[in-house]
Coordinates of C-alpha atoms in Angstrom, one line a residue:
M1 CA -9.7 -59.8 -26.2
L2 CA -10.6 -57.3 -27.9
K3 CA -9.8 -54.0 -26.2
N4 CA -11.9 -50.6 -26.7
V5 CA -14.5 -52.1 -29.2
R6 CA -18.2 -50.8 -29.4
I7 CA -20.6 -53.5 -29.8
L8 CA -23.8 -53.8 -32.2
D9 CA -26.3 -55.6 -29.8
V10 CA -28.9 -57.3 -32.3
F11 CA -31.7 -58.1 -29.6
T12 CA -31.6 -54.6 -28.5
G13 CA -30.7 -52.6 -31.4
E14 CA -28.1 -50.5 -29.7
I15 CA -24.4 -49.7 -30.1
L16 CA -23.0 -50.1 -26.9
A17 CA -20.5 -47.7 -25.0
P18 CA -16.8 -48.7 -25.8
S19 CA -15.8 -51.7 -23.7
N20 CA -13.4 -54.7 -23.8
L21 CA -15.0 -57.7 -25.1
A22 CA -13.4 -60.9 -24.0
I23 CA -12.9 -64.3 -26.0
A24 CA -12.4 -68.1 -24.6
D25 CA -11.3 -70.7 -27.0
S26 CA -14.2 -70.2 -29.3
L27 CA -17.3 -68.3 -27.2
I28 CA -17.5 -64.6 -26.2
V29 CA -17.3 -64.3 -22.7
G30 CA -18.8 -61.1 -22.1
W31 CA -17.6 -57.6 -21.9
G32 CA -16.4 -54.8 -19.8
D33 CA -13.2 -55.2 -17.2
Y34 CA -11.4 -58.1 -18.7
E35 CA -7.6 -59.0 -19.1
G36 CA -6.5 -61.3 -21.5
R37 CA -3.3 -63.5 -22.5
E38 CA -3.5 -61.7 -26.2
E39 CA -4.8 -58.2 -26.2
V40 CA -6.0 -56.5 -29.6
D41 CA -6.6 -52.6 -29.7
L42 CA -9.9 -52.0 -31.7
E43 CA -9.4 -48.1 -31.4
G44 CA -13.0 -47.9 -30.8
R45 CA -14.4 -49.7 -34.1
I46 CA -18.1 -51.0 -34.0
V47 CA -18.0 -55.0 -33.9
V48 CA -20.6 -56.7 -35.3
P49 CA -22.0 -60.8 -35.7
G50 CA -20.8 -62.8 -38.2
L51 CA -23.1 -62.1 -41.1
I52 CA -25.4 -65.1 -42.4
D53 CA -26.8 -66.2 -45.5
G54 CA -30.0 -67.5 -45.3
H55 CA -30.1 -69.4 -49.0
V56 CA -27.6 -69.8 -51.2
H57 CA -26.5 -72.1 -53.4
L58 CA -22.6 -72.7 -53.6
E59 CA -22.3 -74.5 -56.7
S60 CA -23.5 -70.9 -58.3
S61 CA -20.1 -69.3 -57.3
M62 CA -18.5 -72.0 -59.7
V63 CA -15.7 -72.7 -57.6
T64 CA -15.5 -75.2 -54.8
P65 CA -16.9 -74.3 -51.5
G66 CA -13.4 -73.5 -49.9
Q67 CA -12.5 -71.1 -53.1
F68 CA -16.3 -69.7 -52.3
A69 CA -15.3 -69.4 -48.3
R70 CA -11.6 -67.8 -49.1
A71 CA -14.4 -65.0 -51.0
V72 CA -16.8 -64.3 -48.8
V73 CA -15.1 -64.7 -45.0
P74 CA -13.4 -62.1 -45.9
R75 CA -16.5 -59.6 -47.1
G76 CA -17.8 -60.3 -43.1
T77 CA -19.9 -63.7 -44.0
T78 CA -18.8 -66.5 -41.3
A79 CA -21.9 -69.1 -42.1
V80 CA -24.6 -70.0 -44.6
V81 CA -27.3 -72.0 -45.0
A82 CA -26.6 -74.1 -48.3
D83 CA -29.0 -75.8 -50.7
P84 CA -27.1 -78.1 -52.7
H85 CA -30.0 -79.1 -55.2
E86 CA -27.7 -78.1 -58.2
I87 CA -25.0 -81.0 -57.7
A88 CA -27.3 -83.3 -55.8
N89 CA -29.6 -82.9 -59.4
V90 CA -26.3 -84.2 -61.4
C91 CA -25.0 -86.6 -58.6
G92 CA -28.1 -87.3 -56.2
N93 CA -26.7 -88.0 -52.4
K94 CA -23.3 -88.5 -53.6
G95 CA -23.2 -85.0 -54.0
L96 CA -24.9 -83.7 -50.9
E97 CA -21.7 -86.2 -49.4
Y98 CA -19.2 -84.1 -51.2
I99 CA -20.8 -80.7 -49.9
L100 CA -20.8 -81.7 -46.2
Q101 CA -17.1 -83.7 -46.8
V102 CA -15.1 -79.9 -48.2
T103 CA -17.1 -78.0 -46.2
E104 CA -16.2 -79.9 -42.9
N105 CA -13.1 -77.8 -41.6
L106 CA -13.8 -74.4 -43.3
P107 CA -13.7 -71.3 -40.9
L108 CA -16.7 -70.5 -42.5
K109 CA -19.8 -72.4 -41.1
V110 CA -22.0 -74.2 -43.6
Y111 CA -24.6 -75.7 -43.3
I112 CA -27.2 -77.6 -45.6
S113 CA -30.8 -78.2 -46.7
V114 CA -31.6 -81.0 -48.2
P115 CA -32.4 -80.5 -51.6
S116 CA -36.9 -81.1 -52.0
C117 CA -36.9 -81.3 -55.4
V118 CA -34.4 -83.2 -56.6
P119 CA -36.1 -83.9 -59.8
A120 CA -37.2 -80.6 -60.0
T121 CA -40.4 -81.4 -62.3
S122 CA -41.6 -84.1 -63.7
M123 CA -41.1 -82.8 -66.9
E124 CA -37.3 -83.0 -67.4
D125 CA -34.7 -85.7 -66.9
N126 CA -32.2 -85.3 -64.4
G127 CA -29.0 -86.9 -62.8
A128 CA -30.1 -88.6 -59.9
T129 CA -33.0 -88.9 -57.4
I130 CA -33.7 -87.9 -53.5
D131 CA -36.9 -89.2 -53.0
S132 CA -38.6 -89.6 -48.8
R133 CA -36.3 -92.1 -47.9
D134 CA -33.2 -89.9 -48.7
V135 CA -34.6 -86.8 -46.4
A136 CA -35.3 -89.4 -43.7
R137 CA -31.6 -90.8 -43.9
W138 CA -29.9 -87.3 -43.8
I139 CA -32.6 -84.8 -41.6
L140 CA -30.8 -85.7 -38.6
H141 CA -27.2 -84.9 -39.3
P142 CA -26.2 -82.4 -37.4
R143 CA -25.2 -79.6 -40.1
I144 CA -28.4 -80.3 -41.8
V145 CA -30.9 -77.8 -41.0
G146 CA -34.2 -78.6 -42.9
L147 CA -35.7 -79.3 -46.1
G148 CA -34.4 -77.0 -48.9
E149 CA -36.6 -74.9 -51.6
V150 CA -40.2 -76.5 -52.4
M151 CA -40.2 -75.9 -55.7
N152 CA -42.6 -78.1 -57.0
V153 CA -45.7 -76.3 -55.7
P154 CA -48.4 -78.1 -58.0
A155 CA -47.3 -81.6 -56.3
V156 CA -47.5 -80.1 -52.9
L157 CA -51.1 -78.5 -54.2
R158 CA -52.2 -82.0 -55.5
G159 CA -51.2 -84.1 -52.4
D160 CA -48.1 -85.7 -54.2
S161 CA -47.9 -88.6 -51.9
D162 CA -43.1 -88.6 -51.9
M163 CA -43.6 -84.9 -51.7
L164 CA -45.7 -85.2 -48.7
A165 CA -43.8 -87.5 -46.7
K166 CA -40.7 -85.0 -47.0
L167 CA -42.5 -82.5 -45.3
E168 CA -44.0 -84.8 -42.6
I169 CA -40.5 -86.1 -42.1
T170 CA -38.6 -82.5 -41.9
R171 CA -41.7 -81.2 -39.7
N172 CA -41.3 -84.2 -37.4
A173 CA -37.7 -83.5 -37.0
G174 CA -38.5 -80.0 -35.6
K175 CA -36.6 -78.5 -38.8
V176 CA -37.6 -76.1 -41.4
I177 CA -38.9 -76.4 -44.9
D178 CA -37.9 -73.7 -47.1
G179 CA -40.1 -72.1 -49.6
H180 CA -39.9 -71.1 -53.4
A181 CA -43.5 -70.4 -54.5
P182 CA -43.2 -67.1 -56.7
G183 CA -46.3 -65.5 -57.7
L184 CA -48.7 -67.9 -55.6
A185 CA -51.5 -66.4 -53.9
G186 CA -54.7 -66.4 -52.4
K187 CA -55.7 -69.7 -51.7
G188 CA -53.3 -71.5 -53.0
L189 CA -50.7 -70.0 -50.8
M190 CA -52.7 -70.4 -47.9
H191 CA -53.0 -74.0 -48.7
Y192 CA -49.1 -74.3 -49.5
R193 CA -48.7 -72.6 -46.2
T194 CA -50.6 -75.3 -44.7
F195 CA -47.7 -77.7 -44.8
G196 CA -45.5 -76.1 -43.0
V197 CA -43.6 -74.1 -45.2
G198 CA -42.3 -71.5 -43.7
S199 CA -40.0 -69.0 -46.1
D200 CA -40.1 -67.6 -49.4
H201 CA -36.8 -66.1 -51.6
E202 CA -39.0 -65.6 -54.7
C203 CA -40.9 -62.6 -54.0
T204 CA -40.9 -60.0 -56.5
S205 CA -43.1 -57.0 -55.4
A206 CA -44.2 -55.4 -52.0
T207 CA -47.7 -56.7 -52.5
E208 CA -46.7 -60.4 -52.8
A209 CA -44.0 -59.8 -49.6
R210 CA -46.8 -58.3 -47.9
E211 CA -49.1 -61.4 -48.6
K212 CA -46.7 -63.6 -47.2
L213 CA -45.6 -62.2 -44.2
Q214 CA -49.1 -61.5 -43.8
I215 CA -49.7 -65.4 -43.3
G216 CA -46.9 -66.1 -41.3
F217 CA -43.7 -66.7 -43.8
R218 CA -40.4 -65.9 -43.1
L219 CA -39.8 -63.4 -45.4
M220 CA -36.1 -63.6 -47.8
L221 CA -34.8 -60.5 -49.9
R222 CA -33.1 -61.6 -52.5
E223 CA -30.3 -59.7 -54.5
G224 CA -28.4 -62.4 -56.7
T225 CA -26.4 -62.2 -59.9
A226 CA -29.3 -63.1 -61.5
A227 CA -32.3 -62.2 -59.7
K228 CA -32.7 -58.5 -57.7
N229 CA -35.2 -58.1 -55.8
L230 CA -34.2 -56.7 -52.7
L231 CA -34.9 -52.8 -53.3
D232 CA -38.2 -53.5 -55.0
L233 CA -38.9 -55.5 -51.3
L234 CA -37.2 -53.1 -49.0
P235 CA -40.8 -50.8 -48.7
T236 CA -42.5 -53.6 -47.1
V237 CA -40.1 -54.5 -44.4
S238 CA -41.2 -52.3 -40.8
P239 CA -40.2 -52.1 -37.4
E240 CA -43.2 -54.4 -37.0
N241 CA -42.1 -57.3 -39.3
L242 CA -38.5 -56.9 -39.3
R243 CA -37.9 -60.0 -37.2
Y244 CA -39.6 -61.7 -39.7
C245 CA -37.4 -60.5 -42.6
M246 CA -33.7 -62.0 -44.3
L247 CA -31.6 -61.2 -46.7
V248 CA -30.0 -64.1 -48.8
T249 CA -27.7 -64.1 -51.9
D250 CA -29.5 -67.2 -53.8
D251 CA -27.0 -67.0 -56.7
R252 CA -23.8 -65.1 -56.8
H253 CA -21.3 -65.5 -59.9
P254 CA -17.3 -65.0 -59.5
G255 CA -17.2 -61.6 -60.6
D256 CA -19.9 -60.2 -58.7
L257 CA -18.4 -62.1 -55.5
L258 CA -14.9 -60.3 -55.5
E259 CA -16.1 -56.8 -57.5
E260 CA -19.3 -56.3 -55.2
G261 CA -19.4 -58.7 -52.4
H262 CA -21.5 -61.0 -50.9
L263 CA -23.7 -59.9 -47.8
D264 CA -21.8 -57.0 -47.4
H265 CA -23.1 -55.4 -51.0
L266 CA -26.5 -56.6 -50.2
V267 CA -26.1 -54.5 -46.3
R268 CA -24.6 -51.5 -48.1
L269 CA -27.5 -51.4 -51.3
A270 CA -30.1 -51.6 -48.2
V271 CA -28.4 -48.7 -46.5
K272 CA -27.6 -46.8 -49.7
S273 CA -31.6 -46.4 -50.4
G274 CA -32.0 -44.9 -46.5
F275 CA -32.5 -48.2 -44.9
D276 CA -31.4 -48.3 -41.4
A277 CA -27.8 -50.2 -40.9
V278 CA -28.1 -51.8 -38.0
S279 CA -32.0 -52.8 -39.0
A280 CA -29.9 -54.3 -42.0
I281 CA -27.3 -56.3 -40.1
R282 CA -30.0 -57.7 -38.0
M283 CA -31.6 -59.5 -41.6
A284 CA -28.5 -61.0 -41.9
T285 CA -27.2 -62.3 -38.5
I286 CA -30.2 -62.8 -35.5
N287 CA -33.3 -63.2 -37.8
T288 CA -31.2 -65.3 -40.0
A289 CA -30.1 -67.4 -36.9
E290 CA -33.2 -67.8 -35.1
Y291 CA -35.2 -68.8 -38.1
F292 CA -33.0 -72.3 -38.3
S293 CA -32.4 -72.7 -34.9
L294 CA -28.9 -72.2 -35.5
K295 CA -27.5 -72.2 -31.7
G296 CA -24.7 -70.0 -31.1
I297 CA -24.4 -67.8 -33.6
G298 CA -26.2 -64.7 -35.2
A299 CA -25.3 -62.2 -32.0
I300 CA -22.3 -61.1 -29.8
A301 CA -23.6 -62.5 -26.5
P302 CA -21.5 -64.8 -23.8
G303 CA -21.9 -67.8 -24.7
Y304 CA -22.3 -67.1 -28.5
R305 CA -19.3 -68.4 -31.0
A306 CA -16.8 -65.6 -31.4
D307 CA -17.7 -65.4 -35.2
I308 CA -17.0 -61.6 -35.1
V309 CA -16.9 -58.9 -38.2
V310 CA -14.6 -55.5 -37.2
L311 CA -15.7 -52.3 -39.2
D312 CA -14.0 -49.1 -40.3
D313 CA -17.3 -48.1 -41.5
L314 CA -20.8 -49.5 -40.3
N315 CA -22.9 -47.8 -43.4
N316 CA -20.7 -48.5 -45.6
F317 CA -19.7 -51.9 -44.1
S318 CA -16.2 -51.8 -44.7
V319 CA -14.5 -54.6 -43.3
A320 CA -11.2 -54.3 -41.2
R321 CA -11.2 -58.0 -39.3
V322 CA -13.2 -61.2 -39.3
Y323 CA -13.2 -63.8 -36.7
C324 CA -14.3 -67.3 -36.8
N325 CA -14.7 -69.1 -33.7
G326 CA -12.5 -66.6 -31.6
R327 CA -9.5 -67.2 -34.6
L328 CA -8.9 -64.2 -36.9
A329 CA -9.1 -65.6 -40.5
A330 CA -9.7 -62.9 -42.1
K331 CA -7.4 -58.9 -42.5
E332 CA -8.1 -56.3 -44.7
G333 CA -9.8 -58.0 -47.4
K334 CA -7.3 -61.0 -47.6
P335 CA -8.6 -64.2 -46.3
L336 CA -5.1 -65.8 -44.0
F337 CA -6.4 -69.4 -44.6
E338 CA -5.8 -72.0 -47.1
V339 CA -8.3 -75.2 -48.6
Q340 CA -7.6 -78.4 -49.9
A341 CA -8.3 -79.4 -53.1
P342 CA -11.0 -81.6 -53.8
S343 CA -10.7 -85.6 -53.5
S344 CA -13.9 -87.3 -54.2
K345 CA -13.8 -88.5 -57.2
A346 CA -17.9 -89.4 -57.2
V347 CA -18.9 -85.7 -59.1
F348 CA -15.8 -85.7 -62.0
N349 CA -16.7 -86.7 -65.6
T350 CA -20.8 -86.4 -65.1
C351 CA -21.1 -85.8 -68.9
N352 CA -22.9 -88.7 -70.7
V353 CA -24.1 -87.5 -73.8
V354 CA -25.1 -89.7 -77.3
P355 CA -22.7 -88.0 -80.5
L356 CA -24.2 -85.2 -81.8
K357 CA -24.9 -83.9 -85.0
E358 CA -26.2 -80.6 -86.4
K359 CA -29.7 -82.6 -87.0
D360 CA -30.0 -82.3 -83.4
F361 CA -30.1 -78.5 -83.5
R362 CA -32.6 -78.0 -86.3
I363 CA -36.3 -76.6 -85.2
T364 CA -38.8 -78.7 -88.2
T365 CA -42.0 -76.6 -88.5
A366 CA -44.7 -76.6 -91.3
G367 CA -45.8 -73.2 -90.7
D368 CA -44.4 -70.2 -90.0
E369 CA -46.2 -69.0 -86.4
A370 CA -44.2 -70.0 -83.1
R371 CA -44.4 -70.4 -79.2
V372 CA -41.1 -67.5 -78.5
I373 CA -39.2 -67.3 -75.2
E374 CA -39.6 -63.5 -74.4
L375 CA -36.7 -62.3 -72.1
V376 CA -37.2 -60.2 -69.2
P377 CA -34.3 -58.0 -68.1
G378 CA -33.5 -58.4 -64.3
Q379 CA -35.6 -61.5 -63.6
I380 CA -35.6 -64.9 -64.4
I381 CA -39.2 -65.1 -65.5
T382 CA -39.9 -65.2 -69.0
R383 CA -43.2 -64.4 -71.0
K384 CA -44.9 -66.5 -73.7
V385 CA -45.3 -64.9 -77.0
I386 CA -46.3 -65.9 -80.6
R387 CA -44.0 -64.2 -83.2
K388 CA -43.9 -64.9 -87.0
V389 CA -40.3 -66.9 -87.4
K390 CA -38.5 -67.0 -90.6
N391 CA -39.5 -70.6 -92.3
I392 CA -37.0 -72.0 -94.6
N393 CA -37.0 -75.6 -95.8
G394 CA -39.5 -76.3 -93.1
E395 CA -37.3 -75.2 -90.2
F396 CA -37.6 -72.2 -87.8
V397 CA -34.4 -70.3 -88.0
A398 CA -32.6 -67.7 -86.0
S399 CA -33.0 -64.0 -86.6
P400 CA -30.7 -61.4 -86.1
E401 CA -33.2 -58.7 -87.1
Q402 CA -36.1 -60.0 -85.0
D403 CA -33.6 -60.8 -82.1
I404 CA -34.8 -64.4 -82.0
A405 CA -32.2 -67.3 -81.0
K406 CA -32.3 -71.1 -80.9
L407 CA -32.3 -73.0 -77.7
V408 CA -31.5 -76.4 -77.6
V409 CA -31.1 -78.4 -74.2
I410 CA -29.8 -82.2 -74.5
E411 CA -29.9 -84.7 -71.6
R412 CA -26.1 -85.1 -70.5
H413 CA -27.2 -87.7 -67.4
H414 CA -27.4 -90.6 -69.0
A415 CA -27.2 -90.7 -72.8
T416 CA -30.7 -91.1 -73.7
G417 CA -30.5 -88.8 -76.3
K418 CA -33.6 -86.3 -75.6
V419 CA -33.3 -83.4 -77.1
G420 CA -35.5 -79.9 -75.9
R421 CA -36.1 -77.0 -78.8
G422 CA -37.2 -73.5 -78.2
L423 CA -37.3 -69.7 -79.5
V424 CA -36.1 -67.1 -77.4
Q425 CA -36.2 -63.4 -77.9
G426 CA -34.7 -60.6 -76.5
F427 CA -31.0 -61.8 -75.6
G428 CA -29.5 -59.9 -78.4
L429 CA -27.1 -62.5 -79.8
K430 CA -26.3 -62.0 -83.6
R431 CA -23.9 -64.9 -84.9
G432 CA -22.4 -67.7 -83.4
A433 CA -23.6 -69.7 -80.3
L434 CA -22.6 -70.3 -76.3
A435 CA -23.4 -73.2 -74.9
S436 CA -23.5 -74.6 -70.8
T437 CA -24.0 -77.6 -68.6
I438 CA -25.0 -75.0 -66.0
A439 CA -28.9 -74.9 -66.7
H440 CA -31.3 -74.8 -64.0
D441 CA -32.2 -77.7 -62.1
A442 CA -31.3 -80.7 -64.2
H443 CA -28.3 -79.1 -65.8
N444 CA -28.7 -81.0 -69.0
L445 CA -26.2 -78.9 -71.8
V446 CA -28.4 -75.9 -73.0
V447 CA -27.1 -74.6 -75.9
L448 CA -27.9 -71.0 -77.4
G449 CA -26.9 -70.0 -80.9
M450 CA -27.8 -68.4 -84.2
N451 CA -26.9 -71.5 -86.5
S452 CA -27.1 -75.4 -85.8
R453 CA -22.8 -75.8 -86.9
D454 CA -21.8 -73.7 -84.4
M455 CA -24.0 -74.6 -81.4
L456 CA -22.8 -78.2 -82.6
V457 CA -18.7 -76.8 -82.0
A458 CA -19.6 -75.5 -78.9
A459 CA -21.8 -78.2 -77.3
K460 CA -19.1 -80.8 -78.5
A461 CA -16.3 -78.5 -76.5
V462 CA -18.6 -78.5 -73.4
V463 CA -18.9 -82.6 -73.6
E464 CA -15.1 -83.6 -74.2
M465 CA -14.1 -80.9 -71.0
G466 CA -16.5 -83.1 -69.1
G467 CA -18.3 -80.1 -68.5
G468 CA -18.4 -76.1 -68.1
L469 CA -19.0 -73.1 -70.9
A470 CA -18.1 -72.8 -74.7
L471 CA -18.6 -70.1 -77.3
A472 CA -18.1 -71.0 -80.9
L473 CA -18.1 -68.5 -84.0
D474 CA -17.9 -70.0 -87.7
G475 CA -17.6 -73.6 -87.3
K476 CA -14.5 -72.6 -84.2
L477 CA -14.1 -72.4 -80.7
L478 CA -13.8 -69.1 -79.4
G479 CA -12.8 -69.8 -75.8
A480 CA -14.1 -72.2 -73.0
L481 CA -14.0 -72.6 -69.3
P482 CA -14.0 -75.9 -67.8
L483 CA -16.2 -76.9 -65.0
E484 CA -14.9 -80.7 -63.7
I485 CA -17.1 -81.0 -60.6
A486 CA -20.7 -82.3 -61.6
G487 CA -20.4 -79.6 -64.3
L488 CA -20.9 -76.8 -62.4
M489 CA -17.8 -75.9 -60.3
S490 CA -14.1 -75.7 -61.4
T491 CA -11.2 -76.5 -59.6
L492 CA -9.3 -73.5 -60.3
S493 CA -9.3 -70.2 -58.1
L494 CA -12.3 -67.8 -57.5
E495 CA -9.4 -65.3 -59.5
E496 CA -9.0 -68.0 -62.1
V497 CA -12.7 -68.5 -62.9
S498 CA -13.9 -65.3 -62.5
S499 CA -10.9 -64.0 -65.2
R500 CA -11.6 -66.5 -67.7
L501 CA -15.8 -66.6 -67.1
S502 CA -15.1 -62.4 -67.9
D503 CA -13.3 -63.0 -70.8
L504 CA -16.1 -65.3 -72.1
E505 CA -18.5 -62.7 -71.3
T506 CA -16.7 -60.0 -73.2
K507 CA -16.5 -62.4 -76.2
A508 CA -20.3 -63.1 -75.8
R509 CA -20.7 -59.1 -76.1
E510 CA -19.1 -59.1 -79.1
L511 CA -21.2 -61.3 -80.8
G512 CA -24.1 -59.3 -79.1
V513 CA -25.2 -60.5 -76.7
R514 CA -27.0 -57.4 -74.8
E515 CA -25.5 -55.7 -71.6
C516 CA -28.8 -56.1 -69.5
F517 CA -28.2 -59.8 -69.6
N518 CA -25.4 -62.1 -67.8
P519 CA -24.6 -64.5 -70.9
F520 CA -24.5 -67.7 -69.3
L521 CA -26.8 -67.2 -66.2
T522 CA -29.3 -66.1 -68.2
M523 CA -29.0 -69.4 -70.3
A524 CA -29.0 -71.2 -66.9
F525 CA -32.7 -70.5 -66.0
L526 CA -33.9 -71.1 -69.4
S527 CA -34.7 -74.5 -68.9
L528 CA -36.1 -74.0 -65.3
A529 CA -39.2 -75.3 -65.6
V530 CA -40.7 -74.2 -61.9
I531 CA -40.1 -70.5 -63.0
P532 CA -43.0 -69.1 -65.1
E533 CA -44.2 -68.4 -68.3
I534 CA -42.5 -70.9 -70.8
K535 CA -39.6 -72.6 -70.4
V536 CA -37.5 -75.6 -72.6
T537 CA -36.2 -78.3 -71.3
N538 CA -34.8 -82.0 -72.5
R539 CA -38.0 -82.8 -72.8
G540 CA -39.2 -80.1 -74.4
L541 CA -40.8 -76.5 -74.9
I542 CA -42.7 -76.5 -71.6
D543 CA -45.7 -74.1 -70.8
V544 CA -45.4 -73.7 -66.8
S545 CA -48.8 -72.1 -66.1
V546 CA -50.3 -75.4 -67.3
G547 CA -47.6 -77.6 -66.9
E548 CA -47.4 -79.2 -70.2
I549 CA -45.4 -79.6 -72.9
V550 CA -46.3 -77.9 -76.4
P551 CA -44.9 -77.7 -79.6
V552 CA -42.8 -74.6 -80.7
S553 CA -45.1 -74.3 -83.8
L554 CA -48.6 -73.1 -84.3

């Protein structure tokens, strides 16, 4: 029994008078005049339901799901809806099996959306495929709540048979279909919604959010490490549409998890902007639970799971204790549980690359005008611009004066030797090179640098580690972080990964990378060919607006 608590009732928005909250096994029994075998006096503190993240990619934490749980449970998150399309794009069904296996016995409840776009588009080569037959195999699993973000919007609008089959299978199972439709509006948006897509986390403006709410979408207000849209979207939320809005993180890097937090950070951010704390918590609890039909979580009420967060302060969301299934799981910011190391071998040794040479990093041209990827601070969208670029002996070269770097994406799953090339403006890099196997969504080997020699050194280091991050300068390796699990996640602790990543980022800044960009996370989205306007995959430079491969040189 939790004595002397004030319960936040998410159904009515009230904070109830002090009472005693009774728990039997993992369930809430009720509140009032109860006695318990074990009694804890919480001295009038407010208790709220455990927070639920409605859209997150566990792989983006760069650690195992167990390490992720140790980071977020002490912050008040007791459940997540994870879309494992990152590891699925590398390992397919084996990646999905791995995530289900390692999250089975965590205090953090992990629900799964079956990835809908593996591969994300036909303009890249990934490691595996999840088709409609796989969706049918997985959709009735008790921890699978629906179909993951449908980011291949053109496939829906043109009536691609396998995509429509995935949507129909999910609808027939009575489960949700998550959306991903940045900038889609008008008849196209209505067409997309007609197929049962029920949510969107890609809104960047109040106008876009309002249109999607008006036609029945659930609005996911995202604040991640790469994309930060919460404050822009909050003005859209009103008492009338509050129940259709959710807080999600999408992607959170290790340093942000440790320093800022998880959903607790989003609640604080909303409150600091003037938003009501109770409403913010409802968007991170009951609203999410009801959308995904997560029975028995999202509220403090009789018959619900005893996932309870004890707060020292409501507006600051200061967490004193966290109970998961009625058991004390965290106290004063520290997890009270251990996690096992991953045992599956199916998700290791995933770098299969043909021997690399300096010529792989050269961009040939007959002129001096090029299509260039222009970065947008704080966003994962890019702009398509035409620039005059230095041409030396028939080769485009990087230019610190113009803030133009070379970008190369190398297929790393099947040793096909396919290489895509492009130019990036605005990153700030002055010398050296960065390489990574985190490259949404196919997760090929992405290398960004100022000269072919350093790009080769960084790329080779990543391949030799079996995946990871690397920096090179003057033909030597500056630093590296192995990501042995699918080239996406480390077997190290969150603290160790955060420390080593911070060291790499510091060195990247010394090479010139601008403060407004997270070095490796920004790189990770430069190959995401479902986000406007222009990207690079292992097949070449992609004009996303027309869905075509275009030459770098005009």
